[in-house]
Amino acid sequence: MDSLYNILKSAHSGWRYVVLALLVIALIQALVGWFGNKNYTESNRKLNVFTLISAHIQFLIGIGLYVQSPFTSGPTSEALYRYWKMEHLAIMIIAIILITIGNSKSKKAATAVAKHKAIAIFFGIALILIIASIAMMVKNDPSRTFFGIS
Ligand code: HEM
C-alpha cells in the first residue's frame, strides 16, 4: 500500500487544480457582476462558498503534508528547504485567509455590487499569491514543474 505521505502528496498536488479552477471561475463571475452591475444570485453565492471550501480542504491536506514531508525538515539556509518550511506555508495561508475574508465580506455587504466587489478583490489577490508561490516553487525546487502532478 502507498504511504500516507504519498497519498497526501498526490491529493494536495492534484487538488490545486480544483482550487485554481474554482478561484478563476469565481473571480471572472465576480468581475462580470461588479462591472456589469449584476444581481448577486444564489448560484454566485454557492460557487464562492465551494471555492472557499476547496481552499480549506487544501489547507487541511497541506497541514498533514507539512508534518510528513522530508522537505520541511532541512536547513532554512537552503532555498529549497526555506521555500517548503516557510514560504509555501506562509503565502498559501495568507491566500486562504484572503479567500475566507472575501467570502465573509461579501456575505455582510449590503448591495449586490459590493458583494461581487469583495469577492473580486480578495479572490483576485489570493489567486495572484497562489500563482506567485507556485512560480517560486519551480524556481527553488528544480524537481518540480508548474503543471506537473506528483
Ligand atoms: C491554496 C493553497 C495551496 C496550494 C495551491 C498548494 C499547492 C502545492 C503544490 C502545487 C505543491 C507541489 C506538489 C507537487 O510537487 O506535485 C505543494 C506541495 C506542498 N504543500 Fe502546498 N499548497 C497550498 C497550501 C498549503 C498549505 C497551507 C500547506 C501547509 C500547511 C502546504 C504544504 C505543502 C507541503 C509541505 C508541500 C511539499 C510536499 C512534498 O513534496 O513533500 N500547502 N503545494
PDB file of C-alpha atoms and ligand atoms in Angstrom:
ATOM      1  CA  MET A   1       0.000   0.000   0.000  1.00  0.00           C
ATOM      2  CA  ASP A   2       1.079   3.566  -0.664  1.00  0.00           C
ATOM      3  CA  SER A   3       2.404   5.536   2.309  1.00  0.00           C
ATOM      4  CA  LEU A   4       0.268   8.221   3.930  1.00  0.00           C
ATOM      5  CA  TYR A   5       2.849  10.742   2.719  1.00  0.00           C
ATOM      6  CA  ASN A   6       2.410   9.706  -0.916  1.00  0.00           C
ATOM      7  CA  ILE A   7      -1.377   9.733  -0.646  1.00  0.00           C
ATOM      8  CA  LEU A   8      -1.379  13.245   0.875  1.00  0.00           C
ATOM      9  CA  LYS A   9       1.173  14.440  -1.670  1.00  0.00           C
ATOM     10  CA  SER A  10      -0.866  13.231  -4.663  1.00  0.00           C
ATOM     11  CA  ALA A  11      -4.079  14.594  -3.146  1.00  0.00           C
ATOM     12  CA  HIS A  12      -2.511  18.014  -2.439  1.00  0.00           C
ATOM     13  CA  SER A  13      -0.795  18.087  -5.811  1.00  0.00           C
ATOM     14  CA  GLY A  14      -3.969  17.303  -7.778  1.00  0.00           C
ATOM     15  CA  TRP A  15      -6.373  19.300  -5.593  1.00  0.00           C
ATOM     16  CA  ARG A  16      -4.535  22.512  -6.509  1.00  0.00           C
ATOM     17  CA  TYR A  17      -6.298  22.353  -9.893  1.00  0.00           C
ATOM     18  CA  VAL A  18      -9.694  22.207  -8.211  1.00  0.00           C
ATOM     19  CA  VAL A  19      -8.793  25.275  -6.104  1.00  0.00           C
ATOM     20  CA  LEU A  20      -7.308  27.153  -9.070  1.00  0.00           C
ATOM     21  CA  ALA A  21     -10.203  26.355 -11.432  1.00  0.00           C
ATOM     22  CA  LEU A  22     -12.854  27.401  -8.901  1.00  0.00           C
ATOM     23  CA  LEU A  23     -10.891  30.532  -7.990  1.00  0.00           C
ATOM     24  CA  VAL A  24     -10.555  31.608 -11.635  1.00  0.00           C
ATOM     25  CA  ILE A  25     -14.248  30.981 -12.412  1.00  0.00           C
ATOM     26  CA  ALA A  26     -15.383  32.731  -9.201  1.00  0.00           C
ATOM     27  CA  LEU A  27     -13.115  35.694  -9.990  1.00  0.00           C
ATOM     28  CA  ILE A  28     -14.474  36.044 -13.543  1.00  0.00           C
ATOM     29  CA  GLN A  29     -18.030  35.784 -12.205  1.00  0.00           C
ATOM     30  CA  ALA A  30     -17.318  38.486  -9.599  1.00  0.00           C
ATOM     31  CA  LEU A  31     -15.694  40.847 -12.125  1.00  0.00           C
ATOM     32  CA  VAL A  32     -18.619  40.415 -14.535  1.00  0.00           C
ATOM     33  CA  GLY A  33     -21.060  41.016 -11.650  1.00  0.00           C
ATOM     34  CA  TRP A  34     -19.174  44.029 -10.326  1.00  0.00           C
ATOM     35  CA  PHE A  35     -18.554  45.854 -13.601  1.00  0.00           C
ATOM     36  CA  GLY A  36     -21.795  44.666 -15.217  1.00  0.00           C
ATOM     37  CA  ASN A  37     -23.857  45.730 -12.185  1.00  0.00           C
ATOM     38  CA  LYS A  38     -25.456  42.277 -11.936  1.00  0.00           C
ATOM     39  CA  ASN A  39     -27.582  40.695  -9.222  1.00  0.00           C
ATOM     40  CA  TYR A  40     -25.869  38.503  -6.661  1.00  0.00           C
ATOM     41  CA  THR A  41     -27.594  35.193  -7.276  1.00  0.00           C
ATOM     42  CA  GLU A  42     -27.792  32.026  -5.199  1.00  0.00           C
ATOM     43  CA  SER A  43     -25.572  30.288  -7.750  1.00  0.00           C
ATOM     44  CA  ASN A  44     -22.993  33.093  -7.430  1.00  0.00           C
ATOM     45  CA  ARG A  45     -23.008  32.566  -3.659  1.00  0.00           C
ATOM     46  CA  LYS A  46     -22.676  28.796  -3.985  1.00  0.00           C
ATOM     47  CA  LEU A  47     -19.690  28.991  -6.321  1.00  0.00           C
ATOM     48  CA  ASN A  48     -17.945  31.350  -3.894  1.00  0.00           C
ATOM     49  CA  VAL A  49     -18.627  29.014  -0.964  1.00  0.00           C
ATOM     50  CA  PHE A  50     -17.367  25.977  -2.944  1.00  0.00           C
ATOM     51  CA  THR A  51     -14.185  27.926  -3.718  1.00  0.00           C
ATOM     52  CA  LEU A  52     -13.768  28.683  -0.003  1.00  0.00           C
ATOM     53  CA  ILE A  53     -14.317  25.028   0.933  1.00  0.00           C
ATOM     54  CA  SER A  54     -11.845  23.811  -1.701  1.00  0.00           C
ATOM     55  CA  ALA A  55      -9.177  26.170  -0.289  1.00  0.00           C
ATOM     56  CA  HIS A  56      -9.862  24.970   3.279  1.00  0.00           C
ATOM     57  CA  ILE A  57      -9.564  21.343   2.158  1.00  0.00           C
ATOM     58  CA  GLN A  58      -6.215  22.170   0.520  1.00  0.00           C
ATOM     59  CA  PHE A  59      -5.125  23.768   3.800  1.00  0.00           C
ATOM     60  CA  LEU A  60      -6.015  20.631   5.796  1.00  0.00           C
ATOM     61  CA  ILE A  61      -4.196  18.317   3.369  1.00  0.00           C
ATOM     62  CA  GLY A  62      -1.271  20.799   3.472  1.00  0.00           C
ATOM     63  CA  ILE A  63      -1.004  20.548   7.279  1.00  0.00           C
ATOM     64  CA  GLY A  64      -0.841  16.750   7.069  1.00  0.00           C
ATOM     65  CA  LEU A  65       1.774  17.030   4.355  1.00  0.00           C
ATOM     66  CA  TYR A  66       3.791  19.580   6.313  1.00  0.00           C
ATOM     67  CA  VAL A  67       4.175  17.079   9.156  1.00  0.00           C
ATOM     68  CA  GLN A  68       5.056  14.165   6.851  1.00  0.00           C
ATOM     69  CA  SER A  69       7.200  15.774   4.158  1.00  0.00           C
ATOM     70  CA  PRO A  70      11.005  15.389   4.192  1.00  0.00           C
ATOM     71  CA  PHE A  71      11.191  18.856   2.603  1.00  0.00           C
ATOM     72  CA  THR A  72      10.075  20.637   5.785  1.00  0.00           C
ATOM     73  CA  SER A  73      12.926  19.415   7.977  1.00  0.00           C
ATOM     74  CA  GLY A  74      16.074  20.673   6.238  1.00  0.00           C
ATOM     75  CA  PRO A  75      18.173  23.782   6.973  1.00  0.00           C
ATOM     76  CA  THR A  76      16.418  27.114   6.345  1.00  0.00           C
ATOM     77  CA  SER A  77      19.676  28.494   4.926  1.00  0.00           C
ATOM     78  CA  GLU A  78      18.997  26.443   1.774  1.00  0.00           C
ATOM     79  CA  ALA A  79      16.472  27.936  -0.650  1.00  0.00           C
ATOM     80  CA  LEU A  80      14.791  24.576  -1.245  1.00  0.00           C
ATOM     81  CA  TYR A  81      14.034  23.973   2.438  1.00  0.00           C
ATOM     82  CA  ARG A  82      13.283  27.628   3.144  1.00  0.00           C
ATOM     83  CA  TYR A  83      10.637  27.518   0.454  1.00  0.00           C
ATOM     84  CA  TRP A  84       8.942  24.380   1.796  1.00  0.00           C
ATOM     85  CA  LYS A  85       9.358  25.182   5.500  1.00  0.00           C
ATOM     86  CA  MET A  86       8.308  28.823   5.426  1.00  0.00           C
ATOM     87  CA  GLU A  87       7.490  30.485   2.119  1.00  0.00           C
ATOM     88  CA  HIS A  88       4.952  27.995   0.730  1.00  0.00           C
ATOM     89  CA  LEU A  89       3.219  27.733   4.080  1.00  0.00           C
ATOM     90  CA  ALA A  90       3.101  31.500   4.715  1.00  0.00           C
ATOM     91  CA  ILE A  91       2.000  32.611   1.249  1.00  0.00           C
ATOM     92  CA  MET A  92      -0.634  29.886   0.891  1.00  0.00           C
ATOM     93  CA  ILE A  93      -2.054  30.565   4.359  1.00  0.00           C
ATOM     94  CA  ILE A  94      -2.293  34.299   3.578  1.00  0.00           C
ATOM     95  CA  ALA A  95      -4.099  33.431   0.302  1.00  0.00           C
ATOM     96  CA  ILE A  96      -6.544  31.144   2.134  1.00  0.00           C
ATOM     97  CA  ILE A  97      -7.184  33.814   4.775  1.00  0.00           C
ATOM     98  CA  LEU A  98      -7.923  36.339   1.994  1.00  0.00           C
ATOM     99  CA  ILE A  99     -10.410  33.912   0.409  1.00  0.00           C
ATOM    100  CA  THR A 100     -12.066  33.497   3.811  1.00  0.00           C
ATOM    101  CA  ILE A 101     -12.237  37.262   4.438  1.00  0.00           C
ATOM    102  CA  GLY A 102     -13.551  37.914   0.911  1.00  0.00           C
ATOM    103  CA  ASN A 103     -16.367  35.463   1.429  1.00  0.00           C
ATOM    104  CA  SER A 104     -17.360  36.884   4.776  1.00  0.00           C
ATOM    105  CA  LYS A 105     -17.178  40.487   3.497  1.00  0.00           C
ATOM    106  CA  SER A 106     -19.364  39.550   0.558  1.00  0.00           C
ATOM    107  CA  LYS A 107     -21.864  37.901   2.910  1.00  0.00           C
ATOM    108  CA  LYS A 108     -22.085  41.057   5.024  1.00  0.00           C
ATOM    109  CA  ALA A 109     -22.144  43.563   2.125  1.00  0.00           C
ATOM    110  CA  ALA A 110     -25.470  45.313   1.622  1.00  0.00           C
ATOM    111  CA  THR A 111     -25.637  45.563  -2.175  1.00  0.00           C
ATOM    112  CA  ALA A 112     -25.067  43.050  -4.991  1.00  0.00           C
ATOM    113  CA  VAL A 113     -22.250  45.143  -6.475  1.00  0.00           C
ATOM    114  CA  ALA A 114     -20.490  45.348  -3.088  1.00  0.00           C
ATOM    115  CA  LYS A 115     -20.753  41.550  -2.758  1.00  0.00           C
ATOM    116  CA  HIS A 116     -19.215  40.984  -6.202  1.00  0.00           C
ATOM    117  CA  LYS A 117     -16.529  43.595  -5.490  1.00  0.00           C
ATOM    118  CA  ALA A 118     -15.455  41.962  -2.204  1.00  0.00           C
ATOM    119  CA  ILE A 119     -15.076  38.601  -3.952  1.00  0.00           C
ATOM    120  CA  ALA A 120     -13.255  40.112  -6.956  1.00  0.00           C
ATOM    121  CA  ILE A 121     -10.680  41.945  -4.825  1.00  0.00           C
ATOM    122  CA  PHE A 122      -9.970  39.272  -2.213  1.00  0.00           C
ATOM    123  CA  PHE A 123     -10.110  36.242  -4.524  1.00  0.00           C
ATOM    124  CA  GLY A 124      -8.073  38.179  -7.126  1.00  0.00           C
ATOM    125  CA  ILE A 125      -5.225  38.903  -4.694  1.00  0.00           C
ATOM    126  CA  ALA A 126      -5.372  35.304  -3.393  1.00  0.00           C
ATOM    127  CA  LEU A 127      -5.080  33.965  -6.948  1.00  0.00           C
ATOM    128  CA  ILE A 128      -2.042  36.146  -7.655  1.00  0.00           C
ATOM    129  CA  LEU A 129      -0.367  34.953  -4.409  1.00  0.00           C
ATOM    130  CA  ILE A 130      -1.035  31.276  -5.183  1.00  0.00           C
ATOM    131  CA  ILE A 131       0.336  31.580  -8.729  1.00  0.00           C
ATOM    132  CA  ALA A 132       3.375  33.501  -7.409  1.00  0.00           C
ATOM    133  CA  SER A 133       4.010  30.825  -4.791  1.00  0.00           C
ATOM    134  CA  ILE A 134       3.827  28.019  -7.367  1.00  0.00           C
ATOM    135  CA  ALA A 135       6.218  30.009  -9.587  1.00  0.00           C
ATOM    136  CA  MET A 136       8.593  30.345  -6.585  1.00  0.00           C
ATOM    137  CA  MET A 137       8.296  26.589  -6.039  1.00  0.00           C
ATOM    138  CA  VAL A 138       9.518  25.908  -9.584  1.00  0.00           C
ATOM    139  CA  LYS A 139      12.430  28.322  -9.042  1.00  0.00           C
ATOM    140  CA  ASN A 140      13.514  26.972  -5.630  1.00  0.00           C
ATOM    141  CA  ASP A 141      12.901  23.284  -6.251  1.00  0.00           C
ATOM    142  CA  PRO A 142      14.228  22.194  -9.663  1.00  0.00           C
ATOM    143  CA  SER A 143      12.472  18.821  -9.342  1.00  0.00           C
ATOM    144  CA  ARG A 144       9.028  20.499  -9.675  1.00  0.00           C
ATOM    145  CA  THR A 145       7.256  21.835 -12.722  1.00  0.00           C
ATOM    146  CA  PHE A 146       4.430  24.376 -12.863  1.00  0.00           C
ATOM    147  CA  PHE A 147       1.815  21.963 -14.179  1.00  0.00           C
ATOM    148  CA  GLY A 148       3.173  18.612 -13.014  1.00  0.00           C
ATOM    149  CA  ILE A 149       1.248  16.347 -10.652  1.00  0.00           C
ATOM    150  CA  SER A 150       3.239  14.195  -8.212  1.00  0.00           C
TER     151      SER A 150
HETATM  152  C1  HEM B   1      -4.315  27.072  -1.943  1.00  0.00           C
HETATM  153  C2  HEM B   1      -3.345  26.614  -1.211  1.00  0.00           C
HETATM  154  C3  HEM B   1      -2.234  25.696  -1.687  1.00  0.00           C
HETATM  155  C4  HEM B   1      -1.862  25.331  -2.959  1.00  0.00           C
HETATM  156  C5  HEM B   1      -2.469  25.765  -4.289  1.00  0.00           C
HETATM  157  C6  HEM B   1      -0.725  24.434  -2.815  1.00  0.00           C
HETATM  158  C7  HEM B   1      -0.044  23.850  -3.871  1.00  0.00           C
HETATM  159  C8  HEM B   1       1.011  22.981  -3.745  1.00  0.00           C
HETATM  160  C9  HEM B   1       1.734  22.395  -4.845  1.00  0.00           C
HETATM  161  C10 HEM B   1       1.440  22.663  -6.315  1.00  0.00           C
HETATM  162  C11 HEM B   1       2.691  21.583  -4.331  1.00  0.00           C
HETATM  163  C12 HEM B   1       3.696  20.759  -5.116  1.00  0.00           C
HETATM  164  C13 HEM B   1       3.134  19.389  -5.357  1.00  0.00           C
HETATM  165  C14 HEM B   1       3.902  18.639  -6.402  1.00  0.00           C
HETATM  166  O1  HEM B   1       5.120  18.767  -6.498  1.00  0.00           O
HETATM  167  O2  HEM B   1       3.276  17.921  -7.179  1.00  0.00           O
HETATM  168  C15 HEM B   1       2.585  21.664  -2.889  1.00  0.00           C
HETATM  169  C16 HEM B   1       3.393  20.978  -2.015  1.00  0.00           C
HETATM  170  C17 HEM B   1       3.365  21.130  -0.647  1.00  0.00           C
HETATM  171  N1  HEM B   1       2.455  21.881   0.082  1.00  0.00           N
HETATM  172 FE1  HEM B   1       1.026  23.065  -0.683  1.00  0.00          FE
HETATM  173  N2  HEM B   1      -0.443  24.269  -1.472  1.00  0.00           N
HETATM  174  C18 HEM B   1      -1.326  25.034  -0.752  1.00  0.00           C
HETATM  175  C19 HEM B   1      -1.380  25.171   0.622  1.00  0.00           C
HETATM  176  C20 HEM B   1      -0.526  24.553   1.507  1.00  0.00           C
HETATM  177  C21 HEM B   1      -0.551  24.736   2.933  1.00  0.00           C
HETATM  178  C22 HEM B   1      -1.498  25.676   3.676  1.00  0.00           C
HETATM  179  C23 HEM B   1       0.434  23.934   3.445  1.00  0.00           C
HETATM  180  C24 HEM B   1       0.873  23.712   4.874  1.00  0.00           C
HETATM  181  C25 HEM B   1       0.120  23.883   5.914  1.00  0.00           C
HETATM  182  C26 HEM B   1       1.085  23.248   2.343  1.00  0.00           C
HETATM  183  C27 HEM B   1       2.139  22.360   2.458  1.00  0.00           C
HETATM  184  C28 HEM B   1       2.786  21.760   1.417  1.00  0.00           C
HETATM  185  C29 HEM B   1       3.964  20.902   1.549  1.00  0.00           C
HETATM  186  C30 HEM B   1       4.658  20.518   2.847  1.00  0.00           C
HETATM  187  C31 HEM B   1       4.330  20.506   0.260  1.00  0.00           C
HETATM  188  C32 HEM B   1       5.541  19.652  -0.132  1.00  0.00           C
HETATM  189  C33 HEM B   1       5.156  18.227  -0.265  1.00  0.00           C
HETATM  190  C34 HEM B   1       6.309  17.359  -0.664  1.00  0.00           C
HETATM  191  O3  HEM B   1       6.598  17.263  -1.839  1.00  0.00           O
HETATM  192  O4  HEM B   1       6.911  16.745   0.246  1.00  0.00           O
HETATM  193  N3  HEM B   1       0.467  23.656   1.187  1.00  0.00           N
HETATM  194  N4  HEM B   1       1.554  22.513  -2.562  1.00  0.00           N
END
